[in-house]
Short mmCIF file of C-alpha atoms (C1' of nucleotides) in Angstrom, two decimals:
data_model
loop_
_atom_site.label_atom_id
_atom_site.label_comp_id
_atom_site.label_asym_id
_atom_site.label_seq_id
_atom_site.Cartn_x
_atom_site.Cartn_y
_atom_site.Cartn_z
CA MET Z 4 0.57 8.49 -82.58
CA LYS Z 5 3.36 10.21 -80.72
CA LYS Z 6 2.19 12.68 -78.19
CA TYR Z 7 4.09 15.92 -78.01
CA ARG Z 8 4.75 17.44 -74.65
CA ILE Z 9 3.74 21.01 -74.04
CA ILE Z 10 6.58 22.98 -72.51
CA PHE Z 11 6.36 26.58 -71.36
CA HIS Z 12 9.43 28.72 -70.91
CA ILE Z 13 8.57 31.73 -68.79
CA ASP Z 14 10.98 34.61 -68.63
CA LEU Z 15 10.69 37.67 -66.41
CA ASN Z 16 11.20 40.83 -68.48
CA ALA Z 17 13.95 43.18 -67.29
CA PHE Z 18 13.56 41.44 -63.95
CA PHE Z 19 15.65 43.59 -61.58
CA ALA Z 20 14.21 46.77 -63.08
CA SER Z 21 10.66 45.39 -62.83
CA CYS Z 22 11.21 44.67 -59.14
CA GLU Z 23 12.34 48.24 -58.51
CA GLU Z 24 9.33 49.56 -60.38
CA ALA Z 25 7.04 47.29 -58.39
CA VAL Z 26 8.13 48.76 -55.06
CA ASN Z 27 8.54 52.29 -56.39
CA PRO Z 28 5.88 53.03 -59.03
CA ASN Z 29 7.41 56.48 -59.56
CA LEU Z 30 10.05 54.75 -61.60
CA LYS Z 31 7.58 53.45 -64.15
CA ASN Z 32 7.84 55.20 -67.51
CA LYS Z 33 11.25 56.56 -66.58
CA PRO Z 34 14.46 55.13 -68.02
CA ILE Z 35 16.20 53.15 -65.29
CA GLY Z 36 19.23 50.92 -65.10
CA ILE Z 37 20.30 48.67 -62.24
CA GLY Z 38 23.92 48.92 -61.18
CA LYS Z 39 26.48 50.72 -59.13
CA ASN Z 40 26.35 54.39 -60.02
CA SER Z 41 29.94 54.98 -61.02
CA ASP Z 42 31.39 55.53 -64.47
CA ARG Z 43 33.25 52.25 -64.31
CA GLY Z 44 30.27 50.26 -63.08
CA ILE Z 45 28.10 48.24 -65.42
CA LEU Z 46 24.34 47.80 -65.59
CA THR Z 47 22.91 44.39 -64.86
CA THR Z 48 19.55 45.37 -66.31
CA ALA Z 49 17.84 48.25 -68.06
CA ASN Z 50 14.09 48.69 -68.26
CA TYR Z 51 12.35 48.94 -71.61
CA VAL Z 52 12.10 52.73 -71.48
CA ALA Z 53 15.90 52.89 -71.20
CA ARG Z 54 16.33 50.28 -73.92
CA LYS Z 55 14.61 52.60 -76.37
CA TYR Z 56 17.64 54.86 -75.99
CA GLY Z 57 19.98 52.02 -76.79
CA VAL Z 58 20.82 51.20 -73.19
CA THR Z 59 21.38 47.46 -72.71
CA SER Z 60 22.29 45.17 -69.85
CA ALA Z 61 26.04 44.67 -69.36
CA MET Z 62 26.60 48.19 -70.70
CA ASN Z 63 28.85 50.37 -68.64
CA VAL Z 64 27.25 53.29 -66.84
CA TYR Z 65 29.30 55.95 -68.59
CA GLU Z 66 28.22 54.74 -72.02
CA ALA Z 67 24.62 54.29 -70.90
CA LYS Z 68 24.40 57.87 -69.66
CA LYS Z 69 25.87 59.10 -72.92
CA ARG Z 70 23.00 57.45 -74.75
CA CYS Z 71 20.39 58.44 -72.21
CA PRO Z 72 21.42 61.40 -70.04
CA GLN Z 73 18.25 61.26 -67.91
CA LEU Z 74 18.90 57.60 -67.03
CA LEU Z 75 18.27 56.78 -63.37
CA VAL Z 76 20.87 54.37 -62.04
CA VAL Z 77 19.40 52.33 -59.18
CA PRO Z 78 21.71 50.30 -56.94
CA PRO Z 79 20.79 46.59 -56.85
CA ASN Z 80 18.74 45.15 -54.00
CA PHE Z 81 19.27 41.41 -54.22
CA ALA Z 82 17.11 40.59 -51.21
CA LEU Z 83 14.16 42.16 -53.02
CA TYR Z 84 14.88 40.22 -56.22
CA GLN Z 85 15.11 36.99 -54.26
CA GLU Z 86 11.75 37.68 -52.67
CA LYS Z 87 10.06 38.54 -55.97
CA SER Z 88 11.62 35.48 -57.58
CA GLU Z 89 10.08 33.29 -54.90
CA GLN Z 90 6.68 34.87 -55.55
CA PHE Z 91 7.15 34.19 -59.25
CA PHE Z 92 7.91 30.50 -58.75
CA THR Z 93 5.08 30.13 -56.27
CA VAL Z 94 2.66 31.34 -58.92
CA LEU Z 95 4.16 28.95 -61.48
CA ARG Z 96 3.85 26.03 -59.07
CA SER Z 97 0.19 26.79 -58.57
CA TYR Z 98 -0.28 25.57 -62.15
CA THR Z 99 1.92 22.47 -62.07
CA ASP Z 100 4.51 20.70 -59.90
CA MET Z 101 6.58 20.26 -63.02
CA VAL Z 102 8.50 23.52 -62.69
CA GLU Z 103 12.24 23.69 -63.23
CA PRO Z 104 13.86 27.00 -62.35
CA ALA Z 105 16.58 27.85 -64.87
CA SER Z 106 17.80 30.96 -63.08
CA ILE Z 107 16.46 33.60 -60.70
CA ASP Z 108 14.16 34.94 -63.42
CA GLU Z 109 13.15 32.10 -65.71
CA GLY Z 110 11.71 28.64 -65.52
CA TYR Z 111 10.49 25.70 -67.57
CA LEU Z 112 7.06 24.16 -67.03
CA ASP Z 113 5.75 20.89 -68.38
CA MET Z 114 2.08 21.70 -68.88
CA THR Z 115 1.16 18.54 -70.79
CA ASP Z 116 -0.87 16.87 -68.07
CA VAL Z 117 -2.52 19.88 -66.46
CA LEU Z 118 -4.21 21.65 -69.35
CA GLU Z 119 -7.45 19.63 -69.04
CA GLY Z 120 -8.53 20.47 -72.54
CA LYS Z 121 -7.79 24.17 -72.18
CA HIS Z 122 -5.86 25.86 -74.94
CA PRO Z 123 -2.20 26.44 -73.98
CA LEU Z 124 -2.41 30.03 -75.23
CA ASP Z 125 -5.30 30.79 -72.88
CA VAL Z 126 -3.49 29.35 -69.89
CA ALA Z 127 -0.33 31.23 -70.81
CA LYS Z 128 -2.31 34.44 -71.03
CA GLU Z 129 -3.82 33.78 -67.63
CA ILE Z 130 -0.39 33.21 -66.06
CA GLN Z 131 0.98 36.30 -67.71
CA ASP Z 132 -1.91 38.51 -66.58
CA ARG Z 133 -1.78 37.22 -63.06
CA LEU Z 134 1.94 37.88 -62.71
CA ASN Z 135 1.62 41.29 -64.28
CA ASN Z 136 -1.51 42.47 -62.45
CA ASP Z 137 -1.00 40.95 -59.02
CA TYR Z 138 2.79 41.09 -58.71
CA ASP Z 139 3.91 43.79 -61.17
CA LEU Z 140 6.02 41.18 -62.92
CA PRO Z 141 5.86 41.28 -66.72
CA VAL Z 142 6.81 37.99 -68.38
CA SER Z 143 7.29 36.58 -71.85
CA ILE Z 144 6.16 33.03 -72.48
CA GLY Z 145 7.33 30.55 -75.07
CA ILE Z 146 5.20 27.50 -75.81
CA ALA Z 147 6.77 24.56 -77.63
CA PRO Z 148 7.16 20.78 -77.65
CA ASN Z 149 10.60 20.94 -76.01
CA ARG Z 150 12.80 23.10 -73.83
CA PHE Z 151 15.01 24.54 -76.52
CA LEU Z 152 12.13 25.69 -78.73
CA ALA Z 153 10.27 27.08 -75.72
CA LYS Z 154 13.34 29.06 -74.72
CA MET Z 155 13.83 30.41 -78.24
CA ALA Z 156 10.13 31.23 -78.44
CA SER Z 157 9.99 33.24 -75.20
CA ASP Z 158 12.78 35.38 -76.62
CA MET Z 159 10.88 36.25 -79.79
CA LYS Z 160 8.39 38.69 -78.30
CA LYS Z 161 9.41 40.91 -75.40
CA PRO Z 162 8.08 42.31 -73.21
CA LEU Z 163 4.77 40.61 -72.41
CA GLY Z 164 4.86 38.32 -75.41
CA ILE Z 165 3.42 34.87 -75.85
CA THR Z 166 4.88 32.87 -78.70
CA VAL Z 167 4.03 29.40 -79.91
CA LEU Z 168 6.82 27.61 -81.74
CA ARG Z 169 5.79 24.27 -83.18
CA LYS Z 170 8.14 21.93 -84.95
CA ARG Z 171 6.51 22.75 -88.25
CA ASP Z 172 7.30 26.45 -87.67
CA VAL Z 173 11.02 25.88 -87.32
CA GLN Z 174 12.03 26.59 -90.91
CA GLU Z 175 9.95 29.73 -91.11
CA LYS Z 176 10.54 31.20 -87.65
CA LEU Z 177 13.83 29.78 -86.38
CA TRP Z 178 16.02 29.35 -89.42
CA PRO Z 179 16.16 33.01 -90.46
CA LEU Z 180 17.58 34.04 -87.06
CA PRO Z 181 21.28 34.94 -86.92
CA ILE Z 182 23.43 32.18 -85.47
CA GLU Z 183 24.27 34.32 -82.43
CA ALA Z 184 20.60 34.18 -81.43
CA MET Z 185 20.90 30.46 -80.83
CA TYR Z 186 20.88 29.55 -77.15
CA GLY Z 187 24.26 28.05 -76.27
CA ILE Z 188 26.21 29.69 -79.09
CA GLY Z 189 28.24 32.53 -77.66
CA LYS Z 190 30.61 35.16 -78.86
CA LYS Z 191 33.66 32.90 -79.06
CA THR Z 192 31.96 30.37 -81.29
CA VAL Z 193 30.09 32.76 -83.59
CA PRO Z 194 33.17 33.97 -85.55
CA ASN Z 195 34.29 30.38 -86.11
CA LEU Z 196 30.90 29.35 -87.43
CA LYS Z 197 30.79 32.36 -89.73
CA LEU Z 198 34.15 31.33 -91.07
CA ILE Z 199 32.60 28.17 -92.44
CA GLY Z 200 29.62 30.01 -93.83
CA ILE Z 201 27.16 29.51 -90.98
CA ASN Z 202 25.43 32.84 -90.48
CA THR Z 203 21.93 31.74 -89.52
CA ILE Z 204 20.36 28.91 -87.57
CA GLY Z 205 19.14 27.61 -90.93
CA ASP Z 206 22.73 27.48 -92.17
CA LEU Z 207 23.61 25.32 -89.18
CA ALA Z 208 20.63 23.04 -89.77
CA THR Z 209 21.60 22.41 -93.37
CA PHE Z 210 25.35 22.21 -92.88
CA LYS Z 211 26.42 18.86 -94.30
CA ASP Z 212 29.96 18.32 -93.03
CA ILE Z 213 29.40 17.17 -89.45
CA GLN Z 214 33.11 16.35 -89.08
CA ARG Z 215 34.03 19.92 -89.80
CA LEU Z 216 31.30 21.20 -87.52
CA GLY Z 217 32.76 19.07 -84.75
CA LYS Z 218 35.99 21.03 -84.93
CA PHE Z 219 34.14 24.08 -83.63
CA LEU Z 220 31.36 22.61 -81.55
CA GLY Z 221 33.03 19.48 -80.23
CA ASN Z 222 30.79 16.67 -79.11
CA GLN Z 223 27.87 19.05 -79.08
CA ALA Z 224 27.91 19.46 -82.87
CA VAL Z 225 25.18 16.87 -83.43
CA GLY Z 226 23.14 18.21 -80.53
CA PHE Z 227 23.21 21.76 -81.85
CA LYS Z 228 22.30 20.59 -85.32
CA ASP Z 229 19.36 18.65 -83.91
CA LYS Z 230 18.22 21.73 -82.06
CA ALA Z 231 18.38 23.76 -85.25
CA TRP Z 232 15.87 21.24 -86.60
CA GLY Z 233 13.72 21.69 -83.51
CA ASN Z 234 14.68 18.43 -81.84
CA ALA Z 235 15.66 18.65 -78.19
CA SER Z 236 14.89 17.31 -74.76
CA SER Z 237 11.51 18.00 -73.24
CA VAL Z 238 12.40 16.73 -69.78
CA VAL Z 239 11.50 19.22 -67.06
CA ASP Z 240 13.14 18.23 -63.78
CA PRO Z 241 11.70 19.95 -60.68
CA SER Z 242 14.33 18.40 -58.38
CA LYS Z 243 17.08 20.32 -60.15
CA ALA Z 244 16.06 23.35 -58.12
CA GLU Z 245 17.38 21.86 -54.91
CA GLU Z 246 20.60 20.55 -56.34
CA VAL Z 247 22.84 23.57 -56.04
CA GLN Z 248 26.23 22.73 -57.53
CA SER Z 249 28.34 25.49 -56.06
CA VAL Z 250 28.25 28.50 -53.79
CA GLY Z 251 30.84 31.19 -54.31
CA ASN Z 252 31.62 34.86 -54.13
CA SER Z 253 33.95 37.00 -56.17
CA LYS Z 254 34.88 40.64 -56.28
CA THR Z 255 36.45 42.88 -58.87
CA PHE Z 256 38.77 45.59 -57.59
CA GLU Z 257 38.50 48.74 -59.61
CA GLY Z 258 41.83 50.09 -58.51
CA PHE Z 259 43.57 46.67 -58.48
CA LEU Z 260 45.17 45.16 -55.41
CA HIS Z 261 48.93 45.27 -55.08
CA ASP Z 262 49.49 44.19 -51.53
CA TYR Z 263 49.52 40.52 -50.49
CA ASP Z 264 47.94 41.24 -47.10
CA ALA Z 265 45.16 43.25 -48.70
CA MET Z 266 44.49 40.30 -51.00
CA LEU Z 267 44.28 37.92 -48.07
CA LYS Z 268 41.96 40.28 -46.28
CA ALA Z 269 39.70 40.44 -49.31
CA LEU Z 270 39.74 36.65 -49.58
CA SER Z 271 38.79 36.42 -45.94
CA ALA Z 272 35.79 38.69 -46.48
CA LEU Z 273 34.71 36.64 -49.49
CA THR Z 274 35.07 33.42 -47.50
CA GLU Z 275 32.99 34.89 -44.70
CA SER Z 276 30.23 35.67 -47.14
CA VAL Z 277 30.39 32.16 -48.59
CA VAL Z 278 30.14 30.67 -45.10
CA ARG Z 279 27.10 32.81 -44.37
CA ARG Z 280 25.38 31.68 -47.53
CA LEU Z 281 26.18 28.02 -46.90
CA ASP Z 282 24.75 28.37 -43.38
CA LYS Z 283 21.59 29.87 -44.76
CA LYS Z 284 21.17 27.01 -47.21
CA GLU Z 285 22.23 24.49 -44.55
CA LEU Z 286 24.92 23.12 -46.82
CA SER Z 287 28.45 21.89 -46.26
CA ALA Z 288 31.15 21.68 -48.92
CA LYS Z 289 33.83 19.14 -49.72
CA SER Z 290 35.73 21.26 -52.24
CA LEU Z 291 36.92 24.82 -52.34
CA ALA Z 292 38.46 26.80 -55.17
CA VAL Z 293 40.24 30.12 -55.26
CA GLN Z 294 40.18 32.18 -58.41
CA VAL Z 295 42.51 35.03 -59.30
CA ARG Z 296 42.37 37.39 -62.25
CA PHE Z 297 45.49 39.44 -62.71
CA ASN Z 298 45.72 42.91 -64.22
CA ASP Z 299 46.59 41.38 -67.59
CA PHE Z 300 43.23 39.55 -67.46
CA THR Z 301 44.74 36.08 -67.15
CA ASN Z 302 42.70 33.80 -64.91
CA ARG Z 303 44.08 31.19 -62.56
CA SER Z 304 42.24 28.90 -60.24
CA LYS Z 305 43.14 26.20 -57.79
CA HIS Z 306 41.11 23.68 -56.03
CA TYR Z 307 41.27 21.91 -52.69
CA SER Z 308 39.36 18.86 -51.47
CA PHE Z 309 38.59 18.43 -47.79
CA GLU Z 310 38.62 15.04 -46.14
CA GLN Z 311 35.01 15.52 -45.30
CA HIS Z 312 32.29 18.08 -45.82
CA THR Z 313 32.66 21.26 -43.83
CA GLY Z 314 31.16 24.69 -43.46
CA ASP Z 315 33.77 25.99 -41.06
CA PHE Z 316 35.34 29.38 -41.70
CA ASP Z 317 38.72 28.50 -40.19
CA GLU Z 318 39.00 25.34 -42.23
CA PHE Z 319 38.05 27.25 -45.34
CA MET Z 320 40.59 29.97 -44.67
CA GLU Z 321 43.35 27.43 -44.17
CA ALA Z 322 42.61 26.08 -47.62
CA VAL Z 323 42.21 29.55 -49.10
CA GLU Z 324 45.61 30.67 -47.82
CA TYR Z 325 47.25 27.50 -49.00
CA LEU Z 326 45.73 27.79 -52.47
CA PHE Z 327 46.36 31.48 -52.83
CA GLU Z 328 49.99 31.10 -51.89
CA SER Z 329 50.53 28.83 -54.86
CA LEU Z 330 48.49 31.04 -57.18
CA TYR Z 331 50.14 34.29 -56.20
CA GLU Z 332 52.35 35.95 -58.77
CA ASP Z 333 53.98 39.28 -58.29
CA LYS Z 334 51.28 41.01 -60.33
CA ALA Z 335 48.44 43.35 -59.46
CA VAL Z 336 45.16 41.58 -58.91
CA HIS Z 337 41.93 42.49 -60.65
CA LEU Z 338 39.54 39.91 -59.24
CA LEU Z 339 39.46 37.42 -56.41
CA GLY Z 340 36.97 34.63 -55.93
CA VAL Z 341 36.22 31.87 -53.43
CA SER Z 342 33.86 29.12 -54.46
CA THR Z 343 32.73 25.95 -52.75
CA SER Z 344 31.37 22.88 -54.49
CA ASN Z 345 30.66 19.22 -53.92
CA LEU Z 346 27.88 20.31 -51.62
CA GLU Z 347 25.72 18.26 -49.33
CA LYS Z 348 22.78 19.10 -47.11
CA ARG Z 349 23.86 19.10 -43.47
CA GLU Z 350 20.81 17.09 -42.65
CA VAL Z 351 22.09 14.30 -44.88
CA LEU Z 352 25.50 14.47 -43.22
CA PHE Z 353 23.79 14.02 -39.86
CA ARG Z 354 22.04 10.96 -41.10
CA GLN Z 355 25.40 9.55 -42.18
CA LEU Z 356 26.68 10.40 -38.73
CA SER Z 357 24.15 8.15 -37.06
CA ILE Z 358 25.30 5.29 -39.26
CA PHE Z 359 28.76 6.04 -37.93
CA GLU Z 360 27.48 5.16 -34.47
CA ALA Z 361 28.54 1.54 -34.93
CA LYS Z 362 32.23 2.45 -35.11
CA GLU Z 363 34.92 2.79 -32.45
CA PRO Z 364 34.14 5.33 -29.71
CA LEU Z 365 37.35 7.33 -30.07
CA GLU Z 366 37.09 7.53 -33.81
CA LYS Z 367 33.48 8.45 -33.42
CA GLN Z 368 34.22 11.27 -31.02
CA GLU Z 369 36.79 12.75 -33.39
CA HIS Z 370 34.35 12.54 -36.19
CA ILE Z 371 31.64 14.20 -34.18
CA ASP Z 372 33.98 16.93 -33.02
CA LYS Z 373 34.95 17.74 -36.54
CA LEU Z 374 31.41 17.73 -37.75
CA LEU Z 375 30.26 19.87 -34.87
CA LYS Z 376 32.91 22.37 -35.70
CA SER Z 377 31.77 22.46 -39.24
CA ILE Z 378 28.11 22.70 -38.59
CA ASN Z 379 25.87 25.41 -37.23
CA GLN Z 380 26.31 25.26 -33.50
CA ASN Z 381 23.02 25.81 -31.72
CA TYR Z 382 20.23 24.38 -33.78
CA ASP Z 383 22.39 21.60 -35.11
CA LYS Z 384 23.87 20.66 -31.77
CA ALA Z 385 20.42 19.81 -30.54
CA LEU Z 386 19.74 17.85 -33.68
CA LEU Z 387 22.96 15.93 -33.28
CA LYS Z 388 22.18 14.88 -29.74
CA LYS Z 389 18.75 13.82 -30.74
CA GLY Z 390 20.14 11.84 -33.66
CA ILE Z 391 22.48 9.92 -31.42
CA LYS Z 392 19.89 9.25 -28.78
CA ASN Z 393 17.40 7.98 -31.27
CA LYS Z 394 19.85 5.52 -32.69
"C1'" DT S 17 32.97 50.48 -73.72
"C1'" DC S 18 38.21 47.35 -71.35
"C1'" DT S 19 33.58 45.67 -67.94
"C1'" DG S 20 29.83 42.60 -62.40
"C1'" DG S 21 28.83 38.72 -59.98
"C1'" DG S 22 26.11 34.75 -59.67
"C1'" DG S 23 26.17 30.37 -61.71
"C1'" DT S 24 26.28 25.65 -65.10
"C1'" DC S 25 28.41 22.52 -68.05
"C1'" DC S 26 32.14 20.77 -71.01
"C1'" DT S 27 36.84 19.27 -72.13
"C1'" DA S 28 41.65 17.99 -72.11
"C1'" DG S 29 45.13 15.88 -69.74
"C1'" DG S 30 47.04 13.34 -65.91
"C1'" DA S 31 46.79 9.73 -62.29
"C1'" DC S 32 45.46 5.43 -61.31
"C1'" DC S 33 43.42 0.84 -61.80
"C1'" DC S 34 42.50 -3.51 -64.09
"C1'" DT N 27 62.24 -6.32 -73.02
"C1'" DC N 28 59.59 -0.75 -74.53
"C1'" DT N 29 54.66 -2.17 -75.06
"C1'" DG N 30 47.67 -2.54 -74.92
"C1'" DG N 31 43.33 -0.70 -74.13
"C1'" DG N 32 39.55 0.74 -71.41
"C1'" DG N 33 37.47 3.05 -67.61
"C1'" DT N 34 37.06 6.41 -63.88
"C1'" DC N 35 38.17 10.25 -61.18
"C1'" DC N 36 40.25 14.67 -60.49
"C1'" DT N 37 41.84 19.26 -61.78
"C1'" DA N 38 42.38 23.59 -64.41
"C1'" DG N 39 40.52 26.27 -67.60
"C1'" DG N 40 37.15 27.89 -70.81
"C1'" DA N 41 32.56 28.94 -72.90
"C1'" DC N 42 28.23 30.31 -71.99
"C1'" DC N 43 24.09 32.19 -69.62
"C1'" DC N 44 21.32 35.62 -66.76
#
DNA sequence: TCTGGGGTCCTAGGACCC
DNA sequence: TCTGGGGTCCTAGGACCC
């Protein structure tokens, strides 16, 4: 008999707002939104009190205040959210090592081998209570045999819901949902699917013409159809947490930028912030991309590959200036972004460096110089020396 | 209501190799 | 002479998610 895995998807409810309420209990029972308090700003999150008035995340502040005049707009405090997120994952990891963070406020757990005969619902309730009582973090939990169903399930009851979605429940509980509720189907795809008569997840499941479906969903057509039947991967990969793919910063300019020098200055500030974050994560990057959004909302991006991994501001800026020069058009700029990818832990680069030991002295020195430049000076300098000595 | 900032993954087309 | 196919890697751009 095939054994189903038991996957939990745990989702923090109105996470940023919950964090603010946790440190400032006065805010509880009041409508709050997280965002910059200006008419043109948008809310990243609204708590459930505010949602009753029709305030949603991604809504702009002006509109939100129209719907809920007494709304309190709280500026975001990302350091706090980071800290609470770490607490959240620490609690999850106290139940199983098989935890895969999906974002700052949600994670997948493979609970199959740790239940020890306990009922999944009871364990879920325990996790939920603990997070809510000890950390002021309300969560919704979805329990299912795979990731997709668990994710859909955690969405069905919010806040503080626990929902079990078995494969045999799919027709009754999943199929009636509108197609836009399906994870992975976004606002560009929805109109196309409706055009061919797919309005619900059930419609997708029973759609016969896979060729035609492929026109809109590409290679993922079969995968989406499988999911609509409740078939999806149940692999929870804890190592994914460490494998950051990119580190970048971007900024939208409310008044637009018109001046080339101002743009470069902004890019320099963004690059500085990227360097700081790479330092903190002890990562170096081999690729860098610059993104520009013009006032007509067209996006352009360009990409540069370094000869070797680096975390050096000057090297980054050289690339940024080079890329931006070729992206620049004589148009006002709405957004600028700098993003690094192809990342590697500096520690790993050091290990590669000691392998390099065998090569020519001159070449080696150049290599070391470059690396040194690109790597945190003090702490890493010591490490480097040690690495060479040990060789 | 014309709107943030952090990401991930996918795809099409070109370069290049065998 | 004017013609194959497959594979991989890279880049730009887009869709999607929280």
